Amino acid sequence: MPLRLTSVAFLFLLSLSLHAQTDPLNSMQEYRIRQGLPNFFARLTSGGPVTIAYFGGSITAAPGGWRDQSVKWFQQQYPQAQIKQVNAGVGGTGSDLGVFRLRRDVLAQQPDLVFVEFAVNDGGPYVHQTMEGIVRQIWKANPSTDICFVYTVAGNMLPVLQQGQLWPTMLAMEHIAEHYGIPSVQLGMQVLALLKEGKLVFQGKQDQYPDKLVFSGDNVHPNTTTGHRLYTEALVRAMQQLRNNNHPLKHPLIAPYTKDNWEDAQLIAVKDLPRTGQWTDLSNSNDSVAIQFRQRFPSLVKSTQPGSSLQIKFNGRLAGLYDLVGPGCGGYEAVTDGQPAKLYPRFDRHAVYYRSHYFFLPLLDPGPHTIQLEVSAKKLDKMSILKAGDNQPGDLEKYNENACYAGWLLLLGSLTK
């Protein structure tokens, strides 16, 4: 779940909305070219091997969607080039997790172009910092890698977008894009136009609207042949303009837009942390949950013993955990610098199945800190929690366990001894 402290996030969005009234970037344009994608198109034109990374949430991860469709278009336009795509989309996640997993999921593949799509899932107070951290990590690794921000839409955004204004997360991203000369593409402009003309229904079932395009079945995720197709067509229009610039350059790593950006974000395997109590290393086991998530968590540990803990000593300002939630999960009690413990449940209203998840502890003043994540003895009222969701519990036996899983430590800073 993206880093959202409700009251803080509300103030962030309110502040952006107030400033947006006079912000010159706060207008809907299908694309902004800026410095373009010169290195990417130079490699395509020369016929060299090209790697495109698609970095975002579930809209990007969706098979057959704008990601696959756009790769097909590039292949048709540049048949002599060997084009490889990297699917770095993870559903339900924003740029706050993205900045931590970037090196492993994207940069390790040495991409020539990175499409970044997080506008729908982002919403916390640190969008400037996380998006800038992504940009700076990419260009520190390789200043020849091109970046393009893409913005998808969701039903809750429509009242703002239909006024010709940007959703607050999009505007924050535009600030970063403008600062670094990064091109951006608004994938939903044609969606809004067709909606206004009465030719498109944003949410519904196709058989209920036989004479109209139905964008989405759930108000967020586009249908492959309608919503995703419209997204791809928008991206193609932008690419047809952007490819006019194919003169290679090295992107300069200029002074940061935000001094507290998250470029120092790193992902650290939890199995390498000091632990107390009983933990099981599931890395090479036949555990069904571990097997299901092995690609995302090549090393995964689990404990069912209350009081077992993970010990984190670091010099920095933020720590979090990339882990699992699910029917057999309980919760962590976190103690930071000796302060009273705070419970972080690893079970929610959707936890009828296992899925990857993440949480952050509160942002700290930069400096040395000690955090203990302890398996809580508190039993969650799981059936009451599930009542807030739309899923049927199914077999009740799978809820008996109160385990904690852990895969990656999310850290702004560095571990100390």
GROMACS .gro file of C-alpha atoms in nm:
model
  417
    1MET     CA    1   0.000   0.000   0.000
    2PRO     CA    2   0.140   0.343  -0.090
    3LEU     CA    3   0.270   0.558   0.196
    4ARG     CA    4  -0.050   0.733   0.303
    5LEU     CA    5  -0.102   0.892   0.643
    6THR     CA    6  -0.457   1.008   0.586
    7SER     CA    7  -0.446   1.355   0.742
    8VAL     CA    8  -0.100   1.431   0.604
    9ALA     CA    9  -0.197   1.308   0.259
   10PHE     CA   10  -0.510   1.523   0.265
   11LEU     CA   11  -0.308   1.832   0.352
   12PHE     CA   12  -0.061   1.748   0.076
   13LEU     CA   13  -0.337   1.720  -0.184
   14LEU     CA   14  -0.505   2.035  -0.053
   15SER     CA   15  -0.178   2.228  -0.071
   16LEU     CA   16  -0.114   2.110  -0.425
   17SER     CA   17  -0.469   2.199  -0.525
   18LEU     CA   18  -0.432   2.554  -0.392
   19HIS     CA   19  -0.100   2.606  -0.569
   20ALA     CA   20  -0.236   2.443  -0.883
   21GLN     CA   21  -0.466   2.737  -0.949
   22THR     CA   22  -0.167   2.946  -1.058
   23ASP     CA   23   0.071   2.670  -1.167
   24PRO     CA   24   0.161   2.702  -1.538
   25LEU     CA   25   0.201   2.324  -1.561
   26ASN     CA   26  -0.153   2.261  -1.440
   27SER     CA   27  -0.321   2.199  -1.773
   28MET     CA   28  -0.417   1.887  -1.963
   29GLN     CA   29  -0.189   1.832  -2.261
   30GLU     CA   30  -0.160   1.497  -2.433
   31TYR     CA   31   0.218   1.516  -2.434
   32ARG     CA   32   0.504   1.744  -2.341
   33ILE     CA   33   0.818   1.676  -2.544
   34ARG     CA   34   1.084   1.859  -2.341
   35GLN     CA   35   1.426   1.695  -2.406
   36GLY     CA   36   1.258   1.397  -2.567
   37LEU     CA   37   1.388   1.040  -2.590
   38PRO     CA   38   1.691   1.095  -2.815
   39ASN     CA   39   1.905   0.800  -2.705
   40PHE     CA   40   1.619   0.553  -2.730
   41PHE     CA   41   1.520   0.657  -3.081
   42ALA     CA   42   1.883   0.671  -3.193
   43ARG     CA   43   1.923   0.306  -3.093
   44LEU     CA   44   1.595   0.209  -3.257
   45THR     CA   45   1.692   0.386  -3.580
   46SER     CA   46   2.033   0.220  -3.587
   47GLY     CA   47   1.876  -0.123  -3.544
   48GLY     CA   48   2.061  -0.198  -3.225
   49PRO     CA   49   1.917  -0.407  -2.942
   50VAL     CA   50   1.679  -0.199  -2.729
   51THR     CA   51   1.534  -0.267  -2.384
   52ILE     CA   52   1.217  -0.090  -2.271
   53ALA     CA   53   1.123  -0.106  -1.902
   54TYR     CA   54   0.762  -0.050  -1.801
   55PHE     CA   55   0.761   0.058  -1.439
   56GLY     CA   56   0.430   0.105  -1.258
   57GLY     CA   57   0.127  -0.058  -1.100
   58SER     CA   58  -0.136  -0.307  -1.213
   59ILE     CA   59  -0.238  -0.101  -1.518
   60THR     CA   60   0.116  -0.141  -1.648
   61ALA     CA   61   0.145  -0.505  -1.538
   62ALA     CA   62  -0.178  -0.609  -1.716
   63PRO     CA   63  -0.110  -0.866  -1.990
   64GLY     CA   64  -0.221  -0.754  -2.335
   65GLY     CA   65  -0.256  -0.393  -2.219
   66TRP     CA   66  -0.081  -0.071  -2.320
   67ARG     CA   67   0.257  -0.222  -2.235
   68ASP     CA   68   0.228  -0.518  -2.472
   69GLN     CA   69   0.042  -0.314  -2.732
   70SER     CA   70   0.306  -0.040  -2.740
   71VAL     CA   71   0.590  -0.292  -2.768
   72LYS     CA   72   0.412  -0.441  -3.069
   73TRP     CA   73   0.389  -0.094  -3.226
   74PHE     CA   74   0.761  -0.028  -3.172
   75GLN     CA   75   0.842  -0.365  -3.329
   76GLN     CA   76   0.624  -0.287  -3.632
   77GLN     CA   77   0.780   0.057  -3.675
   78TYR     CA   78   1.139  -0.064  -3.629
   79PRO     CA   79   1.145  -0.424  -3.758
   80GLN     CA   80   1.525  -0.423  -3.781
   81ALA     CA   81   1.566  -0.354  -3.407
   82GLN     CA   82   1.572  -0.626  -3.143
   83ILE     CA   83   1.329  -0.499  -2.882
   84LYS     CA   84   1.305  -0.649  -2.534
   85GLN     CA   85   1.051  -0.540  -2.277
   86VAL     CA   86   1.078  -0.554  -1.898
   87ASN     CA   87   0.749  -0.586  -1.711
   88ALA     CA   88   0.822  -0.405  -1.384
   89GLY     CA   89   0.459  -0.343  -1.292
   90VAL     CA   90   0.341  -0.446  -0.945
   91GLY     CA   91  -0.028  -0.406  -0.867
   92GLY     CA   92  -0.141  -0.182  -0.585
   93THR     CA   93   0.195  -0.008  -0.547
   94GLY     CA   94   0.315   0.347  -0.598
   95SER     CA   95   0.640   0.530  -0.651
   96ASP     CA   96   0.708   0.502  -0.276
   97LEU     CA   97   0.777   0.131  -0.319
   98GLY     CA   98   0.900   0.185  -0.673
   99VAL     CA   99   1.198   0.395  -0.567
  100PHE     CA  100   1.317   0.104  -0.351
  101ARG     CA  101   1.267  -0.177  -0.603
  102LEU     CA  102   1.397   0.022  -0.902
  103ARG     CA  103   1.753  -0.114  -0.896
  104ARG     CA  104   1.646  -0.477  -0.874
  105ASP     CA  105   1.339  -0.474  -1.099
  106VAL     CA  106   1.449  -0.220  -1.362
  107LEU     CA  107   1.812  -0.105  -1.360
  108ALA     CA  108   1.951  -0.457  -1.339
  109GLN     CA  109   1.805  -0.508  -1.689
  110GLN     CA  110   2.003  -0.208  -1.825
  111PRO     CA  111   1.708  -0.040  -1.999
  112ASP     CA  112   1.738   0.215  -2.279
  113LEU     CA  113   1.398   0.364  -2.192
  114VAL     CA  114   1.194   0.358  -1.871
  115PHE     CA  115   0.823   0.438  -1.882
  116VAL     CA  116   0.712   0.541  -1.530
  117GLU     CA  117   0.340   0.502  -1.444
  118PHE     CA  118   0.234   0.573  -1.086
  119ALA     CA  119  -0.019   0.859  -1.103
  120VAL     CA  120  -0.320   0.644  -1.013
  121ASN     CA  121  -0.163   0.461  -0.718
  122ASP     CA  122   0.031   0.753  -0.569
  123GLY     CA  123  -0.133   0.983  -0.317
  124GLY     CA  124   0.090   1.037  -0.015
  125PRO     CA  125   0.286   1.347   0.079
  126TYR     CA  126   0.615   1.240  -0.078
  127VAL     CA  127   0.541   1.215  -0.451
  128HIS     CA  128   0.801   1.479  -0.542
  129GLN     CA  129   1.065   1.300  -0.334
  130THR     CA  130   0.993   0.948  -0.457
  131MET     CA  131   0.962   1.038  -0.825
  132GLU     CA  132   1.279   1.245  -0.809
  133GLY     CA  133   1.454   0.956  -0.638
  134ILE     CA  134   1.357   0.734  -0.929
  135VAL     CA  135   1.494   0.983  -1.184
  136ARG     CA  136   1.822   1.036  -1.003
  137GLN     CA  137   1.881   0.664  -0.948
  138ILE     CA  138   1.827   0.596  -1.319
  139TRP     CA  139   2.066   0.865  -1.436
  140LYS     CA  140   2.326   0.783  -1.173
  141ALA     CA  141   2.327   0.429  -1.308
  142ASN     CA  142   2.336   0.540  -1.673
  143PRO     CA  143   2.296   0.900  -1.794
  144SER     CA  144   2.209   0.770  -2.143
  145THR     CA  145   1.890   0.601  -2.025
  146ASP     CA  146   1.582   0.794  -2.137
  147ILE     CA  147   1.277   0.837  -1.912
  148CYS     CA  148   0.914   0.908  -1.996
  149PHE     CA  149   0.639   0.973  -1.740
  150VAL     CA  150   0.296   0.841  -1.841
  151TYR     CA  151  -0.031   0.926  -1.667
  152THR     CA  152  -0.327   0.690  -1.657
  153VAL     CA  153  -0.669   0.784  -1.519
  154ALA     CA  154  -0.924   0.654  -1.271
  155GLY     CA  155  -1.287   0.740  -1.209
  156ASN     CA  156  -1.218   0.944  -0.895
  157MET     CA  157  -0.998   1.179  -1.103
  158LEU     CA  158  -1.264   1.269  -1.358
  159PRO     CA  159  -1.412   1.582  -1.191
  160VAL     CA  160  -1.065   1.741  -1.185
  161LEU     CA  161  -0.947   1.622  -1.526
  162GLN     CA  162  -1.269   1.727  -1.698
  163GLN     CA  163  -1.199   2.085  -1.589
  164GLY     CA  164  -0.874   2.070  -1.784
  165GLN     CA  165  -0.662   2.046  -1.470
  166LEU     CA  166  -0.419   1.780  -1.356
  167TRP     CA  167  -0.480   1.540  -1.071
  168PRO     CA  168  -0.249   1.642  -0.783
  169THR     CA  169  -0.015   1.345  -0.822
  170MET     CA  170   0.019   1.420  -1.194
  171LEU     CA  171   0.102   1.782  -1.117
  172ALA     CA  172   0.369   1.679  -0.866
  173MET     CA  173   0.519   1.450  -1.129
  174GLU     CA  174   0.509   1.730  -1.385
  175HIS     CA  175   0.719   1.943  -1.151
  176ILE     CA  176   0.987   1.673  -1.155
  177ALA     CA  177   0.952   1.618  -1.531
  178GLU     CA  178   0.987   1.990  -1.603
  179HIS     CA  179   1.288   2.024  -1.375
  180TYR     CA  180   1.477   1.742  -1.550
  181GLY     CA  181   1.345   1.789  -1.905
  182ILE     CA  182   1.163   1.454  -1.904
  183PRO     CA  183   0.883   1.405  -2.159
  184SER     CA  184   0.539   1.311  -2.028
  185VAL     CA  185   0.229   1.163  -2.188
  186GLN     CA  186  -0.128   1.198  -2.068
  187LEU     CA  187  -0.281   0.871  -2.182
  188GLY     CA  188  -0.640   0.964  -2.099
  189MET     CA  189  -0.708   1.270  -2.315
  190GLN     CA  190  -0.904   1.080  -2.582
  191VAL     CA  191  -1.089   0.893  -2.308
  192LEU     CA  192  -1.211   1.226  -2.169
  193ALA     CA  193  -1.306   1.353  -2.517
  194LEU     CA  194  -1.512   1.044  -2.598
  195LEU     CA  195  -1.674   1.058  -2.255
  196LYS     CA  196  -1.777   1.419  -2.317
  197GLU     CA  197  -1.916   1.328  -2.659
  198GLY     CA  198  -2.128   1.051  -2.508
  199LYS     CA  199  -1.943   0.784  -2.706
  200LEU     CA  200  -1.777   0.621  -2.405
  201VAL     CA  201  -1.889   0.489  -2.067
  202PHE     CA  202  -1.614   0.500  -1.809
  203GLN     CA  203  -1.737   0.206  -1.600
  204GLY     CA  204  -1.976  -0.070  -1.693
  205LYS     CA  205  -2.031  -0.392  -1.885
  206GLN     CA  206  -1.999  -0.394  -2.262
  207ASP     CA  207  -2.323  -0.589  -2.317
  208GLN     CA  208  -2.513  -0.314  -2.132
  209TYR     CA  209  -2.380  -0.046  -2.372
  210PRO     CA  210  -2.362  -0.212  -2.715
  211ASP     CA  211  -2.338   0.119  -2.902
  212LYS     CA  212  -2.062   0.271  -2.685
  213LEU     CA  213  -1.706   0.203  -2.577
  214VAL     CA  214  -1.681   0.078  -2.219
  215PHE     CA  215  -1.351   0.194  -2.074
  216SER     CA  216  -1.336  -0.013  -1.756
  217GLY     CA  217  -1.524  -0.266  -1.551
  218ASP     CA  218  -1.408  -0.136  -1.213
  219ASN     CA  219  -1.351   0.239  -1.261
  220VAL     CA  220  -0.972   0.198  -1.270
  221HIS     CA  221  -0.840  -0.089  -1.481
  222PRO     CA  222  -0.901  -0.042  -1.854
  223ASN     CA  223  -1.052  -0.312  -2.072
  224THR     CA  224  -0.790  -0.448  -2.310
  225THR     CA  225  -0.966  -0.371  -2.640
  226THR     CA  226  -1.108  -0.032  -2.539
  227GLY     CA  227  -0.933   0.148  -2.254
  228HIS     CA  228  -0.587   0.002  -2.311
  229ARG     CA  229  -0.623   0.054  -2.684
  230LEU     CA  230  -0.701   0.423  -2.628
  231TYR     CA  231  -0.398   0.448  -2.398
  232THR     CA  232  -0.177   0.291  -2.665
  233GLU     CA  233  -0.308   0.523  -2.935
  234ALA     CA  234  -0.225   0.824  -2.714
  235LEU     CA  235   0.126   0.693  -2.652
  236VAL     CA  236   0.176   0.633  -3.024
  237ARG     CA  237   0.077   0.991  -3.107
  238ALA     CA  238   0.335   1.113  -2.858
  239MET     CA  239   0.605   0.876  -2.986
  240GLN     CA  240   0.549   0.995  -3.343
  241GLN     CA  241   0.648   1.344  -3.229
  242LEU     CA  242   0.923   1.238  -2.992
  243ARG     CA  243   1.106   1.030  -3.251
  244ASN     CA  244   1.194   1.341  -3.449
  245ASN     CA  245   1.478   1.393  -3.200
  246ASN     CA  246   1.731   1.108  -3.224
  247HIS     CA  247   2.055   1.290  -3.147
  248PRO     CA  248   2.213   1.110  -2.847
  249LEU     CA  249   2.298   1.297  -2.529
  250LYS     CA  250   2.390   1.226  -2.170
  251HIS     CA  251   2.130   1.350  -1.925
  252PRO     CA  252   2.295   1.580  -1.667
  253LEU     CA  253   2.225   1.509  -1.301
  254ILE     CA  254   2.144   1.867  -1.208
  255ALA     CA  255   2.076   2.007  -0.862
  256PRO     CA  256   1.777   1.830  -0.706
  257TYR     CA  257   1.425   1.973  -0.704
  258THR     CA  258   1.378   1.849  -0.346
  259LYS     CA  259   1.675   1.826  -0.110
  260ASP     CA  260   1.509   1.540   0.080
  261ASN     CA  261   1.442   1.325  -0.226
  262TRP     CA  262   1.461   0.948  -0.193
  263GLU     CA  263   1.752   0.869  -0.424
  264ASP     CA  264   1.926   0.686  -0.137
  265ALA     CA  265   1.648   0.426  -0.121
  266GLN     CA  266   1.769   0.069  -0.109
  267LEU     CA  267   1.628  -0.283  -0.086
  268ILE     CA  268   1.800  -0.516   0.163
  269ALA     CA  269   1.726  -0.887   0.204
  270VAL     CA  270   1.567  -0.949   0.545
  271LYS     CA  271   1.746  -1.285   0.573
  272ASP     CA  272   2.067  -1.085   0.622
  273LEU     CA  273   1.932  -0.896   0.926
  274PRO     CA  274   1.992  -1.006   1.288
  275ARG     CA  275   1.693  -1.202   1.416
  276THR     CA  276   1.578  -1.331   1.754
  277GLY     CA  277   1.343  -1.619   1.829
  278GLN     CA  278   1.226  -1.874   1.576
  279TRP     CA  279   1.231  -1.791   1.205
  280THR     CA  280   1.204  -2.028   0.912
  281ASP     CA  281   1.398  -1.951   0.594
  282LEU     CA  282   1.163  -2.037   0.308
  283SER     CA  283   1.410  -1.950   0.031
  284ASN     CA  284   1.452  -2.307  -0.098
  285SER     CA  285   1.151  -2.469   0.063
  286ASN     CA  286   0.843  -2.628  -0.092
  287ASP     CA  287   0.617  -2.397   0.107
  288SER     CA  288   0.326  -2.309  -0.124
  289VAL     CA  289   0.322  -1.941  -0.026
  290ALA     CA  290   0.696  -1.904  -0.076
  291ILE     CA  291   0.678  -2.075  -0.416
  292GLN     CA  292   0.398  -1.842  -0.526
  293PHE     CA  293   0.608  -1.534  -0.452
  294ARG     CA  294   0.959  -1.664  -0.522
  295GLN     CA  295   1.025  -1.432  -0.815
  296ARG     CA  296   0.937  -1.125  -0.606
  297PHE     CA  297   1.093  -1.260  -0.285
  298PRO     CA  298   1.383  -1.495  -0.370
  299SER     CA  299   1.454  -1.496   0.002
  300LEU     CA  300   1.160  -1.506   0.241
  301VAL     CA  301   1.149  -1.570   0.615
  302LYS     CA  302   0.850  -1.656   0.834
  303SER     CA  303   0.777  -1.673   1.205
  304THR     CA  304   0.472  -1.786   1.399
  305GLN     CA  305   0.632  -1.739   1.741
  306PRO     CA  306   0.523  -1.425   1.929
  307GLY     CA  307   0.822  -1.226   2.044
  308SER     CA  308   1.047  -1.331   1.758
  309SER     CA  309   1.195  -1.019   1.608
  310LEU     CA  310   1.392  -0.854   1.331
  311GLN     CA  311   1.664  -0.614   1.449
  312ILE     CA  312   1.739  -0.307   1.239
  313LYS     CA  313   2.019  -0.064   1.320
  314PHE     CA  314   2.076   0.205   1.063
  315ASN     CA  315   2.189   0.558   0.995
  316GLY     CA  316   1.916   0.731   0.799
  317ARG     CA  317   1.557   0.851   0.812
  318LEU     CA  318   1.310   0.582   0.706
  319ALA     CA  319   1.259   0.207   0.731
  320GLY     CA  320   0.984  -0.017   0.606
  321LEU     CA  321   0.911  -0.376   0.514
  322TYR     CA  322   0.818  -0.540   0.184
  323ASP     CA  323   0.631  -0.854   0.286
  324LEU     CA  324   0.306  -1.047   0.255
  325VAL     CA  325  -0.046  -1.011   0.384
  326GLY     CA  326  -0.291  -1.297   0.377
  327PRO     CA  327  -0.528  -1.526   0.565
  328GLY     CA  328  -0.260  -1.680   0.787
  329CYS     CA  329  -0.094  -1.352   0.883
  330GLY     CA  330  -0.093  -1.168   1.214
  331GLY     CA  331   0.097  -0.847   1.283
  332TYR     CA  332   0.424  -0.680   1.377
  333GLU     CA  333   0.479  -0.461   1.680
  334ALA     CA  334   0.741  -0.201   1.596
  335VAL     CA  335   0.958  -0.032   1.855
  336THR     CA  336   1.160   0.264   1.728
  337ASP     CA  337   1.442   0.403   1.942
  338GLY     CA  338   1.284   0.263   2.258
  339GLN     CA  339   0.950   0.439   2.209
  340PRO     CA  340   0.616   0.263   2.277
  341ALA     CA  341   0.535  -0.018   2.036
  342LYS     CA  342   0.298   0.033   1.743
  343LEU     CA  343   0.102  -0.249   1.584
  344TYR     CA  344   0.123  -0.305   1.208
  345PRO     CA  345  -0.141  -0.568   1.113
  346ARG     CA  346  -0.051  -0.786   0.816
  347PHE     CA  347  -0.415  -0.871   0.755
  348ASP     CA  348  -0.684  -0.659   0.593
  349ARG     CA  349  -1.031  -0.679   0.440
  350HIS     CA  350  -0.893  -0.832   0.120
  351ALA     CA  351  -0.683  -1.100   0.291
  352VAL     CA  352  -0.872  -1.407   0.170
  353TYR     CA  353  -0.558  -1.484  -0.032
  354TYR     CA  354  -0.188  -1.398  -0.006
  355ARG     CA  355  -0.042  -1.097  -0.184
  356SER     CA  356   0.272  -0.889  -0.159
  357HIS     CA  357   0.240  -0.573   0.047
  358TYR     CA  358   0.453  -0.316   0.223
  359PHE     CA  359   0.448  -0.066   0.508
  360PHE     CA  360   0.665   0.215   0.637
  361LEU     CA  361   0.737   0.331   0.989
  362PRO     CA  362   0.716   0.707   1.053
  363LEU     CA  363   0.976   0.928   0.889
  364LEU     CA  364   1.260   1.008   1.132
  365ASP     CA  365   1.519   1.280   1.170
  366PRO     CA  366   1.836   1.178   0.986
  367GLY     CA  367   2.078   0.997   1.214
  368PRO     CA  368   2.136   0.666   1.396
  369HIS     CA  369   1.824   0.464   1.483
  370THR     CA  370   1.729   0.123   1.618
  371ILE     CA  371   1.408  -0.053   1.519
  372GLN     CA  372   1.272  -0.385   1.642
  373LEU     CA  373   0.995  -0.556   1.446
  374GLU     CA  374   0.844  -0.816   1.676
  375VAL     CA  375   0.587  -1.083   1.592
  376SER     CA  376   0.282  -0.972   1.788
  377ALA     CA  377   0.095  -1.198   2.029
  378LYS     CA  378  -0.225  -0.999   1.967
  379LYS     CA  379  -0.494  -1.199   1.787
  380LEU     CA  380  -0.672  -1.004   1.516
  381ASP     CA  381  -1.050  -1.037   1.477
  382LYS     CA  382  -1.010  -1.153   1.120
  383MET     CA  383  -1.376  -1.222   1.047
  384SER     CA  384  -1.476  -0.871   1.157
  385ILE     CA  385  -1.201  -0.724   0.937
  386LEU     CA  386  -1.316  -0.928   0.635
  387LYS     CA  387  -1.674  -0.801   0.674
  388ALA     CA  388  -1.553  -0.464   0.550
  389GLY     CA  389  -1.455  -0.626   0.219
  390ASP     CA  390  -1.646  -0.790  -0.064
  391ASN     CA  391  -1.484  -1.136  -0.049
  392GLN     CA  392  -1.620  -1.457   0.100
  393PRO     CA  393  -1.388  -1.602   0.369
  394GLY     CA  394  -1.397  -1.958   0.236
  395ASP     CA  395  -1.224  -2.228   0.440
  396LEU     CA  396  -1.192  -2.088   0.794
  397GLU     CA  397  -0.898  -2.313   0.883
  398LYS     CA  398  -0.659  -2.104   0.672
  399TYR     CA  399  -0.707  -1.811   0.913
  400ASN     CA  400  -0.587  -1.998   1.222
  401GLU     CA  401  -0.219  -1.912   1.185
  402ASN     CA  402  -0.088  -1.570   1.290
  403ALA     CA  403   0.240  -1.560   1.103
  404CYS     CA  404   0.467  -1.280   0.992
  405TYR     CA  405   0.651  -1.301   0.660
  406ALA     CA  406   0.937  -1.075   0.554
  407GLY     CA  407   1.123  -1.044   0.226
  408TRP     CA  408   1.292  -0.706   0.189
  409LEU     CA  409   1.385  -0.422   0.420
  410LEU     CA  410   1.307  -0.080   0.268
  411LEU     CA  411   1.566   0.170   0.386
  412LEU     CA  412   1.652   0.535   0.336
  413GLY     CA  413   2.001   0.523   0.478
  414SER     CA  414   2.253   0.249   0.550
  415LEU     CA  415   2.274  -0.037   0.798
  416THR     CA  416   2.509  -0.006   1.092
  417LYS     CA  417   2.640  -0.260   1.343
   0.00000   0.00000   0.00000
